[in-house]
Structure formats: structure tokens, C-alpha cells
Tab-separated table of C-alpha atoms and ligand atoms in Angstrom:
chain	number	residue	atom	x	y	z
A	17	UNK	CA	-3.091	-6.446	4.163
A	18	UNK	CA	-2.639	-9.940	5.417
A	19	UNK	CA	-4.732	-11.184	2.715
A	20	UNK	CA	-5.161	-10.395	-1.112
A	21	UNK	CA	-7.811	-12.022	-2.504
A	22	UNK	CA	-9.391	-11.903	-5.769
A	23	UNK	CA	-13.199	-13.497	-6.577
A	24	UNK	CA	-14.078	-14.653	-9.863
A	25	UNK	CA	-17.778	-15.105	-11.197
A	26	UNK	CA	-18.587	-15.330	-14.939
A	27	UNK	CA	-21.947	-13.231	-16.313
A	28	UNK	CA	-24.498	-15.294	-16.786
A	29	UNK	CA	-22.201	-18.295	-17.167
A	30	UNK	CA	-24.273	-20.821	-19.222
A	31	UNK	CA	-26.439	-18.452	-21.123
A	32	UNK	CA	-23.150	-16.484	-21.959
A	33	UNK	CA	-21.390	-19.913	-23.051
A	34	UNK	CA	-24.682	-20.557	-25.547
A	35	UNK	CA	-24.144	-16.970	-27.084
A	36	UNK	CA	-20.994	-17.204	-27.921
A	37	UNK	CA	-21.272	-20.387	-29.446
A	38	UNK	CA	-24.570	-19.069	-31.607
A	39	UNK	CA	-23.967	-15.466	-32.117
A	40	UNK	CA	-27.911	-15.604	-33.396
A	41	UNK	CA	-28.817	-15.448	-29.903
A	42	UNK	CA	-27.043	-12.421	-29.322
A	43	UNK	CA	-29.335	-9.441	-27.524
A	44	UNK	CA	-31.850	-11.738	-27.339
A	45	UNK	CA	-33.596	-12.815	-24.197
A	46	UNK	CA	-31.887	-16.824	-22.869
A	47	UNK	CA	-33.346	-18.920	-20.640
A	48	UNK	CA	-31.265	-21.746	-20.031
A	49	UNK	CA	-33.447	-24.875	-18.233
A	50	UNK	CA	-36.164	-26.717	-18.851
A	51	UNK	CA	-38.097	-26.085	-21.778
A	52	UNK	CA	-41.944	-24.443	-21.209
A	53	UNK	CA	-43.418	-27.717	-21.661
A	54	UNK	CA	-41.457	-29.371	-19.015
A	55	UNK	CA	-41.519	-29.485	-15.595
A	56	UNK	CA	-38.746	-27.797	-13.850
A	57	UNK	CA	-36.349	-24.841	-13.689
A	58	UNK	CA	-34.412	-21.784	-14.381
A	59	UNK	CA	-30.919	-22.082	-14.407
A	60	UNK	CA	-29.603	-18.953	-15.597
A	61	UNK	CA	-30.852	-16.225	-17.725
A	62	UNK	CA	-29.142	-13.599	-20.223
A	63	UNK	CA	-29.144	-10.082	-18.721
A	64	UNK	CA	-31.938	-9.450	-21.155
A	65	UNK	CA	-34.002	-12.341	-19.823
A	66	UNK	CA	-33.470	-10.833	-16.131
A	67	UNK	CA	-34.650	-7.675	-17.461
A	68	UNK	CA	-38.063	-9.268	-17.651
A	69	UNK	CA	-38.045	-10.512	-14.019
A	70	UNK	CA	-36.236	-14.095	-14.797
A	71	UNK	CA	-33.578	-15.965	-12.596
A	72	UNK	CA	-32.293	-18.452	-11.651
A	73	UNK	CA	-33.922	-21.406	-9.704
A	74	UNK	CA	-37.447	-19.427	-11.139
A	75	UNK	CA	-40.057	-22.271	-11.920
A	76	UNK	CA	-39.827	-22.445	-15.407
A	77	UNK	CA	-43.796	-22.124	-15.965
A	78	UNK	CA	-43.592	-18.959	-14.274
A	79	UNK	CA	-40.501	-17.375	-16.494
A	80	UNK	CA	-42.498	-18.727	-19.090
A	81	UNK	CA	-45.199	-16.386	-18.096
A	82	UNK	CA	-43.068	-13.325	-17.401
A	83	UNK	CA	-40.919	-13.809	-20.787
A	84	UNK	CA	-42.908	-15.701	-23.357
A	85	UNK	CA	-40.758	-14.323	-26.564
A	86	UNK	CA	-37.652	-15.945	-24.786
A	87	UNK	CA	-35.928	-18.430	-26.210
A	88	UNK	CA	-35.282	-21.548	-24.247
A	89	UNK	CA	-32.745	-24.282	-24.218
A	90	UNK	CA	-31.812	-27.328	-22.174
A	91	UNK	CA	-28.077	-26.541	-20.671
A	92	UNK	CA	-25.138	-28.759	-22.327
A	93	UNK	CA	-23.145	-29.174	-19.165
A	94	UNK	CA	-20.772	-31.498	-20.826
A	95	UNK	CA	-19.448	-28.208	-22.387
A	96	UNK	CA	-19.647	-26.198	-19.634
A	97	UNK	CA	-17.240	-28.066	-17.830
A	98	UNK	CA	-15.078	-27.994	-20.448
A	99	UNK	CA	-14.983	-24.481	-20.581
A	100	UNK	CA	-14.719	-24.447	-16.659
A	101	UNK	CA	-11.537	-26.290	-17.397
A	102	UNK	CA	-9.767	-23.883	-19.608
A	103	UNK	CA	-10.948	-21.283	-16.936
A	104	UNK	CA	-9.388	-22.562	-14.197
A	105	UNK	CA	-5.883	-22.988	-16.396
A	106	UNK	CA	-6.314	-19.220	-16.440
A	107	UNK	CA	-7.664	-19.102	-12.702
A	108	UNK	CA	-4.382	-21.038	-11.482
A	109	UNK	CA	-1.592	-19.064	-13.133
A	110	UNK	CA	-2.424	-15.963	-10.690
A	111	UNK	CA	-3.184	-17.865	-7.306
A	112	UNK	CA	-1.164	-20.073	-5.011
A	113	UNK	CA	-4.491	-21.412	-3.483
A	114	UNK	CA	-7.586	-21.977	-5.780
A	115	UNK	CA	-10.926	-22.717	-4.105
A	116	UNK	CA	-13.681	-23.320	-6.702
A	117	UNK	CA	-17.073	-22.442	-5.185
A	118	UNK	CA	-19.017	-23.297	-8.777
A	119	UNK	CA	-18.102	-23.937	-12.646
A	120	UNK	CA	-17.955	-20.124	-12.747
A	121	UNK	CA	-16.557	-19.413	-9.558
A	122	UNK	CA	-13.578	-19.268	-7.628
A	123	UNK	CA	-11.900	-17.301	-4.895
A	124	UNK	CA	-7.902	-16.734	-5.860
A	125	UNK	CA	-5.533	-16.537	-2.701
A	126	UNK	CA	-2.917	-14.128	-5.012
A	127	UNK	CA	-0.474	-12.348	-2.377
A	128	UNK	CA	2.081	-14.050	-2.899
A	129	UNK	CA	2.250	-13.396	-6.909
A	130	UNK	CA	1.109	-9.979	-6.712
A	131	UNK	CA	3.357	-9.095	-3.696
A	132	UNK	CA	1.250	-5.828	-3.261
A	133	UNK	CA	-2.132	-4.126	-4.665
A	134	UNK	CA	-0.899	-3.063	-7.626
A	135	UNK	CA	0.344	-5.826	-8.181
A	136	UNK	CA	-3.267	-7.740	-7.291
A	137	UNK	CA	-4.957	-4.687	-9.978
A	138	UNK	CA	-2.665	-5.792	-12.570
A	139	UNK	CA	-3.442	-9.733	-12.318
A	140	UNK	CA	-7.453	-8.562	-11.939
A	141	UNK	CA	-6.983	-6.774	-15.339
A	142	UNK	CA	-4.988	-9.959	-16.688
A	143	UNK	CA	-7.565	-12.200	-16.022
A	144	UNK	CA	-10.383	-10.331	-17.668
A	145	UNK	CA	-8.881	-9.596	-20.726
A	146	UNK	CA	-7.557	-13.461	-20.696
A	147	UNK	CA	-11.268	-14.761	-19.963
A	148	UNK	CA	-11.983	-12.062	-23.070
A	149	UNK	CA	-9.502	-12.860	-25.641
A	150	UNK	CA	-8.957	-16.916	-25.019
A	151	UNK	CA	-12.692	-17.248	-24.194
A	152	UNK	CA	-14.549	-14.939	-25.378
A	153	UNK	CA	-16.525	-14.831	-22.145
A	154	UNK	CA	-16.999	-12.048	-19.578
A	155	UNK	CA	-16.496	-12.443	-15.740
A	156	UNK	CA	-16.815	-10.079	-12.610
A	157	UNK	CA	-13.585	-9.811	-10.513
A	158	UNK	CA	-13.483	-8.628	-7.075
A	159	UNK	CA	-10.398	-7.665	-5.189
A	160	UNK	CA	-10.610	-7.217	-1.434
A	161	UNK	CA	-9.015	-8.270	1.867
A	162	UNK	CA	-11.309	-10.871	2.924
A	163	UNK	CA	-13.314	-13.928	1.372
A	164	UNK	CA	-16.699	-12.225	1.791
A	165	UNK	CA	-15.352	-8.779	0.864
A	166	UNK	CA	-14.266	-10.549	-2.666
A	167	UNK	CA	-17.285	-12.116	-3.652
A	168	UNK	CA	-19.071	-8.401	-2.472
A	169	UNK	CA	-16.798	-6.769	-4.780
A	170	UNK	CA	-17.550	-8.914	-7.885
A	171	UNK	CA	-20.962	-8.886	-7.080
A	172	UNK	CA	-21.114	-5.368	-7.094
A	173	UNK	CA	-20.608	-4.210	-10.841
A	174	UNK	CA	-21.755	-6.956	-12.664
A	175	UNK	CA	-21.659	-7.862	-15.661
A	176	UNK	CA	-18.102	-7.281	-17.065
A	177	UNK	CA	-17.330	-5.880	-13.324
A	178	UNK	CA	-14.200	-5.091	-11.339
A	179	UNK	CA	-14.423	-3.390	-7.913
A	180	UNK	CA	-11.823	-3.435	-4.771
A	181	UNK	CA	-13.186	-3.732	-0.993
A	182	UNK	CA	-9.458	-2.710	0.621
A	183	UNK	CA	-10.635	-2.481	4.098
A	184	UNK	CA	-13.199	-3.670	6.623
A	185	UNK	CA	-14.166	-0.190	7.005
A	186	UNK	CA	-14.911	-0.145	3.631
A	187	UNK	CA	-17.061	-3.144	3.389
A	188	UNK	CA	-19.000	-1.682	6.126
A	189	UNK	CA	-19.722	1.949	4.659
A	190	UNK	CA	-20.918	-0.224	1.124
A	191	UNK	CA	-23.317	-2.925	3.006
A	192	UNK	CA	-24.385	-1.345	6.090
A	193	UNK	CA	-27.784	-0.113	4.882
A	194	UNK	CA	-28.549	-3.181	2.951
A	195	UNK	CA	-31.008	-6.231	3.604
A	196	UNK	CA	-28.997	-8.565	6.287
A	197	UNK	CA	-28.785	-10.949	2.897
A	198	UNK	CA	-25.847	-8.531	1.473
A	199	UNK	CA	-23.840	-10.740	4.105
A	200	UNK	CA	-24.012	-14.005	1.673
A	201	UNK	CA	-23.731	-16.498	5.206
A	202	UNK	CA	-27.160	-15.291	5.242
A	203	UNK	CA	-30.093	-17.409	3.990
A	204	UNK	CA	-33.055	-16.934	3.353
A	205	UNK	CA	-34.501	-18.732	6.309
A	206	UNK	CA	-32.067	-16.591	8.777
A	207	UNK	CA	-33.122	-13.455	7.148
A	208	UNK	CA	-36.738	-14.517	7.590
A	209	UNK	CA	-35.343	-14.919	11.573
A	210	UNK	CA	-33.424	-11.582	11.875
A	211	UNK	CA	-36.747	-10.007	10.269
A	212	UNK	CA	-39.306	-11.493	13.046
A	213	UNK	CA	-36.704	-9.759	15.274
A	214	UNK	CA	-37.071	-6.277	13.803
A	215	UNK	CA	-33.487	-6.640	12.093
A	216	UNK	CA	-33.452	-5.998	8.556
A	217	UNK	CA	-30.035	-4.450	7.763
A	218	UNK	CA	-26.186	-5.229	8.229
A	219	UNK	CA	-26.248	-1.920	10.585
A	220	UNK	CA	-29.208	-3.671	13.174
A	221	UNK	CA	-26.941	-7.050	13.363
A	222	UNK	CA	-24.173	-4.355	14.103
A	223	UNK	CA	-26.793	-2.316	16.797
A	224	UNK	CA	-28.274	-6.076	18.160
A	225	UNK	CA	-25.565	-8.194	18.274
A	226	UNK	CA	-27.192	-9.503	21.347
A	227	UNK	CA	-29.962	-10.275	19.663
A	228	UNK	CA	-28.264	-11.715	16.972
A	229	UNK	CA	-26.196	-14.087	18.892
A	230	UNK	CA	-29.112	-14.800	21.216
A	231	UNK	CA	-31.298	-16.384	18.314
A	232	UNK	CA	-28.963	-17.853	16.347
A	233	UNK	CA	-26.084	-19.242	18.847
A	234	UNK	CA	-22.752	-19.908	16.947
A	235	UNK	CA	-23.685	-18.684	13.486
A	236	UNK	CA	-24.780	-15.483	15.269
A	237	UNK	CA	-21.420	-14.823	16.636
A	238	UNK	CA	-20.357	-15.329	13.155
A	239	UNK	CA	-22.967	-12.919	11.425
A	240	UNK	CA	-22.089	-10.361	13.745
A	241	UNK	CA	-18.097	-10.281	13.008
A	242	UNK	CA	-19.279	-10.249	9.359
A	243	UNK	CA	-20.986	-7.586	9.820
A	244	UNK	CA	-18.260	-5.473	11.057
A	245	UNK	CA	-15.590	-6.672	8.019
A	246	UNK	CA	-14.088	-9.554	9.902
A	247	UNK	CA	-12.881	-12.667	8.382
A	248	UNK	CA	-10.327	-14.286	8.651
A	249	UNK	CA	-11.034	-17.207	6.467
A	250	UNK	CA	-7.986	-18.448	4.227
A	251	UNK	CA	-8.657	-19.942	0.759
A	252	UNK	CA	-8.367	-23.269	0.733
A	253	UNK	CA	-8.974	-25.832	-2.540
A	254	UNK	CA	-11.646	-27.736	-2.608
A	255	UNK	CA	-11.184	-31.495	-1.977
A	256	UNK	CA	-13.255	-33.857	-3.166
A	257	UNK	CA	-13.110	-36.226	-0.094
A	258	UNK	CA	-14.401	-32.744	2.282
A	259	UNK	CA	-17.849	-32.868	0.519
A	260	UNK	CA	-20.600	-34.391	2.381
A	261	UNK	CA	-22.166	-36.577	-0.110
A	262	UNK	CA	-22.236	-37.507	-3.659
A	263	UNK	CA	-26.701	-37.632	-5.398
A	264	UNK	CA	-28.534	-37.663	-8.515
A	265	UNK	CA	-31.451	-36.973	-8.702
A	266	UNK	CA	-34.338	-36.969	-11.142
A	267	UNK	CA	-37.528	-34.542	-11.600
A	268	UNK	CA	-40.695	-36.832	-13.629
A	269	UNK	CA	-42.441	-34.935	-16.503
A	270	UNK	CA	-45.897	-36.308	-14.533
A	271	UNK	CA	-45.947	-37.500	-10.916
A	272	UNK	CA	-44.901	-41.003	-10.684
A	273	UNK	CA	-47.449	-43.482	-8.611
A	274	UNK	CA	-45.623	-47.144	-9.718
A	275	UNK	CA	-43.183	-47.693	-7.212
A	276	UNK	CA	-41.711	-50.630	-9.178
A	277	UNK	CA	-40.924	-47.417	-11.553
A	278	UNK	CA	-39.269	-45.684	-9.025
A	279	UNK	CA	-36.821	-48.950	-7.885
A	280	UNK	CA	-35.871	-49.098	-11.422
A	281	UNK	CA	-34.967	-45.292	-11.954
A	282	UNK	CA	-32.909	-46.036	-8.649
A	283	UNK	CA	-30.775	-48.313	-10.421
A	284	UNK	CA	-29.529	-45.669	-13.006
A	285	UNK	CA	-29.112	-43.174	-10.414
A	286	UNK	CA	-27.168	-45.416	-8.107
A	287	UNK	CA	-24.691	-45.829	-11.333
A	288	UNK	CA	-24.761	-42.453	-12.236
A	289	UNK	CA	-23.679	-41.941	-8.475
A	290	UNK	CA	-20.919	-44.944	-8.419
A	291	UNK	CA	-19.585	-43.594	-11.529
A	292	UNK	CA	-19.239	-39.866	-9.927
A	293	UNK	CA	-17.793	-41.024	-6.965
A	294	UNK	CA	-15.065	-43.359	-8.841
A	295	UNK	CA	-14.004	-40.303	-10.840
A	296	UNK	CA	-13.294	-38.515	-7.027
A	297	UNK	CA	-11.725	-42.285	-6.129
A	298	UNK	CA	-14.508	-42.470	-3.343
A	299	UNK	CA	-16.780	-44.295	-2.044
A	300	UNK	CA	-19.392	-43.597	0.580
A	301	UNK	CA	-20.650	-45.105	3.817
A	302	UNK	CA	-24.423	-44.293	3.787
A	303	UNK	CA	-27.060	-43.790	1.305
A	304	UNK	CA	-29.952	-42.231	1.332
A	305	UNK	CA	-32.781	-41.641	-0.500
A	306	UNK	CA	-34.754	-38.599	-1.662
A	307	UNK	CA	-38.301	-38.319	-2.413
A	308	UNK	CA	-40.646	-35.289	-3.018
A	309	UNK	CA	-44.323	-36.163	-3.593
A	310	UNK	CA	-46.597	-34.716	-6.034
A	311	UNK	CA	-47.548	-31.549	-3.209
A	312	UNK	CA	-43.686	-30.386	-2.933
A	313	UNK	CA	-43.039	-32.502	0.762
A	314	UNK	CA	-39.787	-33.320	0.391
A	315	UNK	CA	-38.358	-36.264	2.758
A	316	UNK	CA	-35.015	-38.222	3.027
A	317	UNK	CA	-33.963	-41.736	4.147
A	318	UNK	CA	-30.681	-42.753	4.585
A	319	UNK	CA	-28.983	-45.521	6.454
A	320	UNK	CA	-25.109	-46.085	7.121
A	321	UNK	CA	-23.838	-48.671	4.977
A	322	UNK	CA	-19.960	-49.508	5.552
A	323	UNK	CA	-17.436	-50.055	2.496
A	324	UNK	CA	-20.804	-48.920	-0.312
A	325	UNK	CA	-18.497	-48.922	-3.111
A	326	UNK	CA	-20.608	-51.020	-5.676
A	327	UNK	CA	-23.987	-49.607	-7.658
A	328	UNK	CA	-25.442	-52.952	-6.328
A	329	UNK	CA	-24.976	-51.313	-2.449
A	330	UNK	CA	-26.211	-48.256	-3.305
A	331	UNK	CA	-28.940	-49.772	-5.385
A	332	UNK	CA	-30.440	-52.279	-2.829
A	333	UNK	CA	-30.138	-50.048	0.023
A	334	UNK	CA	-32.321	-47.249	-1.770
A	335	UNK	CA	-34.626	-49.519	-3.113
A	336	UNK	CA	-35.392	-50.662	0.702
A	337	UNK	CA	-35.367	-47.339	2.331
A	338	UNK	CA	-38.040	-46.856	-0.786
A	339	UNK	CA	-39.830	-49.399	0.658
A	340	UNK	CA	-40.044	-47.876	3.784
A	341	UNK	CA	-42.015	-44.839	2.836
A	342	UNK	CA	-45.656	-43.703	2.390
A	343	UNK	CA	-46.972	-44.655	-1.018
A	344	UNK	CA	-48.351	-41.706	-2.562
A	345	UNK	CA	-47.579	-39.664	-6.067
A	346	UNK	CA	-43.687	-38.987	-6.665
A	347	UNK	CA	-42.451	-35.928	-8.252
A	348	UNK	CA	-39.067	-36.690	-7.748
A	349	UNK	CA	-36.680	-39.012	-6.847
A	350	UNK	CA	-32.506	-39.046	-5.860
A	351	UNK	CA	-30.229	-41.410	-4.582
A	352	UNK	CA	-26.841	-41.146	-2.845
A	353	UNK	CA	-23.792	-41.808	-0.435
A	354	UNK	CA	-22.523	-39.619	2.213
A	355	UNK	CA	-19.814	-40.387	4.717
A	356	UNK	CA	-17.163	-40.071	1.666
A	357	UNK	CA	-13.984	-41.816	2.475
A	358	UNK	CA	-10.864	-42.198	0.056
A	359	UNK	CA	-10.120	-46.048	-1.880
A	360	UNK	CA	-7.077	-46.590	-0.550
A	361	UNK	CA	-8.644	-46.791	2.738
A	362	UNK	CA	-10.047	-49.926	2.144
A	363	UNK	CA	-8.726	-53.362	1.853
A	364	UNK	CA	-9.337	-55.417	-1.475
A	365	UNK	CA	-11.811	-58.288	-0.951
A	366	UNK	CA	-11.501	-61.894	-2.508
A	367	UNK	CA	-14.306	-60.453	-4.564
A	368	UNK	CA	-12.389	-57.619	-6.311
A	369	UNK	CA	-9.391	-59.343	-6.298
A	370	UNK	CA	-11.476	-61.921	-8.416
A	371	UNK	CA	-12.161	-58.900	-10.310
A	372	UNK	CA	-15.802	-57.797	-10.485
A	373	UNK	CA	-16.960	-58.461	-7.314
A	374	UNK	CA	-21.372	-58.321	-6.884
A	375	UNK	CA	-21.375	-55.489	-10.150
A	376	UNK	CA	-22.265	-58.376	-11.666
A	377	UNK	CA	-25.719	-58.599	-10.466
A	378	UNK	CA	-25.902	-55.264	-11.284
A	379	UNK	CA	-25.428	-56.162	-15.065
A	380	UNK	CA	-28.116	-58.831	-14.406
A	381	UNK	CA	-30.457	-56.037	-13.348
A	382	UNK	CA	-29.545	-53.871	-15.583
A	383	UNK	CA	-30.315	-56.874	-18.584
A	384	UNK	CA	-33.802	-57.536	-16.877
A	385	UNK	CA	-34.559	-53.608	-16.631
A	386	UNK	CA	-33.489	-53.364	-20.626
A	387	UNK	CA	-35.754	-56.439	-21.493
A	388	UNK	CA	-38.285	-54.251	-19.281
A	389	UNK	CA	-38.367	-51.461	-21.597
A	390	UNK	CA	-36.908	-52.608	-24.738
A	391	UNK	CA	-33.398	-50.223	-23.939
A	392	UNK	CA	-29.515	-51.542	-24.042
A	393	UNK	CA	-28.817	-49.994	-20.634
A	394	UNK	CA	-25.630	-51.658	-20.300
A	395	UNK	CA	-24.666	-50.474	-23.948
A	396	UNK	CA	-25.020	-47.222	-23.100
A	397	UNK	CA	-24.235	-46.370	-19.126
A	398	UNK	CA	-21.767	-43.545	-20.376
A	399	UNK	CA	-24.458	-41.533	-22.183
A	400	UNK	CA	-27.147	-42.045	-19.491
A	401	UNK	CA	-24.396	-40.652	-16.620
A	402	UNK	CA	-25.441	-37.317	-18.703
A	403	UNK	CA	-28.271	-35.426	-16.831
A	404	UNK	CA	-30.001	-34.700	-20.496
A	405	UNK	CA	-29.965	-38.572	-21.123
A	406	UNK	CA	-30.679	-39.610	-17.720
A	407	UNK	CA	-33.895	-37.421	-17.847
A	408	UNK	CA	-35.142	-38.395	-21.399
A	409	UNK	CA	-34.482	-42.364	-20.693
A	410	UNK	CA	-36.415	-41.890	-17.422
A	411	UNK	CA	-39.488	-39.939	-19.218
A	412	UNK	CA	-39.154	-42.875	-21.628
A	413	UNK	CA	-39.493	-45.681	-18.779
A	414	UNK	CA	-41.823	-43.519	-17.127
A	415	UNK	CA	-44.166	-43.685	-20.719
A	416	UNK	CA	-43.377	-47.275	-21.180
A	417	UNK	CA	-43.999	-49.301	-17.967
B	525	DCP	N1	-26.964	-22.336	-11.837
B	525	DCP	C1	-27.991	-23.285	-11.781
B	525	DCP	N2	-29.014	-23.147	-10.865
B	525	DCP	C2	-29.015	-22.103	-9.997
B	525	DCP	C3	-27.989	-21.149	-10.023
B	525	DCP	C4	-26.971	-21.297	-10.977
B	525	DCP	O1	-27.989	-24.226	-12.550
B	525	DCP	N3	-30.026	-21.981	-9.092
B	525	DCP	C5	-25.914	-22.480	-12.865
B	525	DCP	C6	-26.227	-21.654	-14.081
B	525	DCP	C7	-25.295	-20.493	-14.011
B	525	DCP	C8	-24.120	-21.021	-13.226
B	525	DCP	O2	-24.655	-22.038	-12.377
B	525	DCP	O3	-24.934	-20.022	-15.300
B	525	DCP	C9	-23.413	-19.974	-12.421
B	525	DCP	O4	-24.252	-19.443	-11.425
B	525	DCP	P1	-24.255	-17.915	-11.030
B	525	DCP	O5	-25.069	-17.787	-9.791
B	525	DCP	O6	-22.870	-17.382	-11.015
B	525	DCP	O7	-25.104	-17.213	-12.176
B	525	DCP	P2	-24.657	-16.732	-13.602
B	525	DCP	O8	-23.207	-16.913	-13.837
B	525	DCP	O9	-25.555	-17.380	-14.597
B	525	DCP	O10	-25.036	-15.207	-13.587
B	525	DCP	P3	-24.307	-13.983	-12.853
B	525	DCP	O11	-23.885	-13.075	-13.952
B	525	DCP	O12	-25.336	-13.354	-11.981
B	525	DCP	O13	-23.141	-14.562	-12.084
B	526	MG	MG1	-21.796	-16.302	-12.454
């Protein structure tokens, strides 16, 4: 095999994380998310949630509906990344490449330290009873020849799963009958495609390649060769600097229809975004902003903006793309930067050499925003860089304007 690669996914990662932690939950149907009385989403579920239809990304009004004895809880991600941490300790020992695809998630390039498949079993088994015993967490390993044959395999025994995909021919017998979405590439919106075109399984994309290629160009091409077991894609880490773009973003308990609201929730987010991007030692060259009104249209703005390496930047620029835009009820708002590029990159201006440079004014409107509401923003910009803070200070501006 000219690969050996193992796929990692944790069961029911953040509802799993919560049990452990409170073995009172134990058995008991999880819904980690918003709460029933909120606006918002699913995150994850405990298998015994799922039983009752619930998943992930579910409105939460409507797993309400399906599971009404289930308990629910807001998600702690402070914690979860810690535990991702001590994960990928474990995660690193077996691989000489790690790519991390999620918290709970990561594709292991192990040839080299398992030299052969035994070899590959033995660090599979290691690394379950590790994520057992250290963590007392279960995970879903796959081991397989490709990328996509990996994540197939851990997919396909969950929870507390291990299954090997040694050969294309074998990922073709498993997935050839299945809905074109066993091929993960595959979206919904391309499956809607391949549908329209009479092509609902793996085996059609195999029988209409034509087809296949014809609608969808490039990414058809690549469908197709998944289809048949091919790819060749290596692991490679995941690097900060690759990803497009650095948001927060904000969902209001009722739709928003003060704009001077909205400006103001831009300035925390355009921290909260400064602050994420110095911990990558980033900064972007864009920003946009992101808007859904109250009837789910969804629209962005963004503009380049060279060297936006100051909340002020971000700030000012997403307050006037705000301006920009039809005034009508908000649901939700985001800011951020794309165009990442690395510090170093840039040359120190008199300003930061001066030491400071225009975050001043930022303090200034972060003063005026706390006189505003009667909150010491400045006091308290780590807590508010949490999502759970972020969201209960903006319900609290939102009630107090
Ligand atoms: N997550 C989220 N919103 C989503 C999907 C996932 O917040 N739409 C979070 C919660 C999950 C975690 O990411 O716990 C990992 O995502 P997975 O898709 O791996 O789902 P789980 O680990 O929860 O369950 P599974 O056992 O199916 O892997
Ligand atoms: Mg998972």
C-alpha cells in the first residue's frame, strides 16, 4: 500500500465529554446547543437523543419537538478544546503527519511507524484503548489506503468503531449501492444535481461519468475517480495561514431592527476576531460582513482592506459595509478578515513602534459602548472572546438599548 492511513472521530464528541464529566446523564437522552427557549441549534446529540430523530445542525425548536424529555445544555467549548488537546498528544505519537479536520477529528498519515498493516491494527487498537483509559472517551477509527476510504471506515461502525477499507476494490463493493452522499466530496447541493440527472448512487457516477463530468466540470472528474477508490491525497497538517478567513458571528434571541445595535455588536466581534487571529499570528486583508434578516436571506459584504491588523480596521470597515445594506429585521450578524497573511510579513509602523498604534480608539469606543449599557467591556474582553459570553452580553445590549 503506498499509503496507511488511519481516521479518527470521537462518538458524539461534546455530548460524550458532558457524560463523562456528570455520570447523572448517563443513558439519558443529550442535546448539546441552544436551550428550547432560545433561538438556534443542535450541535450534537447522545446516541439516545439520535434515537429520537435528533442531530446535529437540527433547529433546536424542532429537536425540542421530537425529544421533549431531553435534557439540554449550552456546550462549554473552553473544555472541549482542552480535551482536543490531550487528544491530539495521543493522535501525534502514532502519525508522522497529523491533519485535524475538527476538535474530534483527524486523519493520521502512520506508515512510517507501523511499517506494515499489522503494524497500522496494532496502533488502531492503541489508540482506542488510550482515548479509553486516559480519557475516558470513545472514538471510531478507520484504517484504509486512502483519505476518503479512512473517514468511510470510521464512519462505518460507529460508536466505539474500528473497520479497515484495504483496497479500492473494497471501498467500491461497500459504497457502490449507496446515495452518491456516501462519497463525503458530495454535498448536499451536488447530490440534489446528480439526482435531477437520474444519478442517485456511487454505481450511476461510475455508469455516467459523462454525465457526471459534463454537469459538474472539474469536481466531476474528481467525483468520478472517487467513485472508483482513487485518491491519492497525502495528509497534510493543517496550517493556520491556509484557511480562508477568520468570523464570529452572533445569532439575536429576537430579530434585531436598531442598526446602531448592530454597529455596536460589530465592535465585540471585530475583537473577538483580532484576538483569534493574533493567537494564529495573522492578520487579514479584507473583511466582510455577514447579515441574515429575520426571513433566513443570508448576504455578505466584504471589501479588501490591506495590512487589517487592528479591531479598529476591522471594526470601521464592517460598520460601513453595514451601512451599505437594506435596512430591514436582523437575525444575525458576523464579522471577519479573509486574505490571511503571516506578521512577519509586515513592516512595523511608527504607530506600533510607538506601541499601541489606533487600538486606542478602540478603547475609546469600547468606554463609550460600556457607558452605553452600563458594562466594563474593556474589563472583561477575555471573557466576552467566549461564544457563551459573547451571546449573553449581546442579548443583554440587545434588552438594554
Ligand atoms: N458540531 C457542531 N455543529 C455541527 C456538527 C458538529 O457544533 N453541525 C460539533 C459537535 C460535535 C463535534 O462538533 O460533538 C464533532 O462533530 P461530529 O460530526 O464528529 O459529531 P459527533 O462527534 O458529535 O458525533 P459522531 O459520533 O457522529 O461523530
Ligand atoms: Mg465525532
Amino acid at each position: 500500500m503506498d499509503q496507511i492511513i488511519i481516521h479518527v472521530d470521537m462518538d458524539a464528541f461534546y455530548a460524550s465529554v458532558e457524560i463523562r464529566d456528570n455520570p447523572e446523564l448517563k443513558g439519558k437522552p443529550l442535546i448539546i446547543g441552544s436551550l428550547p427557549t432560545e433561538r438556534g441549534v443542535v450541535a450534537t446529540a447522545s446516541y439516545e437523543a439520535r434515537k429520537y430523530g435528533v442531530h446535529s445542525g437540527m433547529n433546536i425548536k424542532e429537536a425540542y419537538r421530537l425529544c421533549p424529555k431531553g435534557i439540554y445544555m449550552h456546550p462549554d467549548m473552553e473544555k472541549y478544546k482542552s480535551v482536543s488537546g490531550q487528544l491530539h498528544e495521543i493522535w501525534r505519537s502514532y502519525a508522522t503527519e497529523l491533519e485535524a479536520v475538527a476538535f474530534d477529528e483527524a486523519y493520521l498519515d502512520v506508515k512510517e511507524k507501523a511499517k506494515d498493516i499489522e503494524g497500522a491494527r496494532r496502533i488502531a487498537r492503541e489508540i482506542k484503548q488510550r482515548t479509553l483509559e486516559e480519557l475516558r472517551l470513545t472514538c471510531s477509527v478507520g484504517l484504509a489506503y486512502s483519505k476518503t476510504a479512512a473517514k468511510t471506515a470510521s464512519e462505518e461502525k460507529k460508536p466505539d468503531g474500528y473497520f479497515e477499507i484495504l483496497t479500492p476494490e473494497d471501498f467500491v463493493n461497500l459504497v457502490i449501492d449507496r446515495d452518491v452522499r456516501a462519497l463525503y466530496t458530495v454535498g448536499a447541493m451536488t447530490a440534489e444535481k446528480l439526482y435531477s440527472y437520474g444519478i442517485h448512487t456511487v454505481r450511476d457516477i461510475i455508469d455516467k461519468q459523462d454525465i457526471v463530468v459534463n454537469i459538474l466540470g472539474k469536481q466531476g472528474r474528481w467525483i468520478s475517480q472517487l467513485a472508483r477508490g482513487i485518491d491519492n491525497r497525502k495528509v497534510t497538517p493543517y496550517k493556520p495561514e491556509e484557511a480562508k478567513s477568520i468570523s464570529r458571528e452572533v445569532t439575536f434571541q429576537e430579530d434585531v431592527t436598531n442598526f446602531e445595535l448592530l454597529k455596536d455588536v460589530l465592535v465585540l466581534l471585530s475583537l473577538c476576531v483580532k484576538g483569534r487571529a493574533d493567537r494564529y499570528g495573522l492578520h487579514g486583508n479584507g473583511v466582510t460582513l455577514k447579515i441574515t434578516y429575520s426571513d433566513m436571506k443570508g448576504i455578505t459584504r466584504s471589501r479588501l482592506v490591506p495590512y487589517c491588523d487592528t479591531a479598529e480596521k476591522i471594526y470601521r470597515n464592517a460598520a460601513e459595509l453595514l451601512d451599505g445594506i437594506e435596512r430591514r429585521p436582523v437575525r444575525l450578524v458576523g464579522a471577519g478578515v479573509y486574505n490571511l497573511s503571516r506578521e512577519e510579513d509586515q513592516q512595523l509602523s511608527m504607530e506600533d513602534l510607538a506601541g499601541g498604534g489606533d487600538e486606542t480608539d478602540m478603547e475609546t469606543l469600547l468606554e463609550r459602548l460600556g457607558l452605553r449599557y452600563g458594562l466594563d467591556f474593556a474589563g472583561n474582553l477575555d471573557k466576552i472572546y467566549k461564544a457563551d459570553t459573547l451571546h449573553r452580553t449581546v442579548e443583554y445590549m440587545r434588552k438594554h438599548i
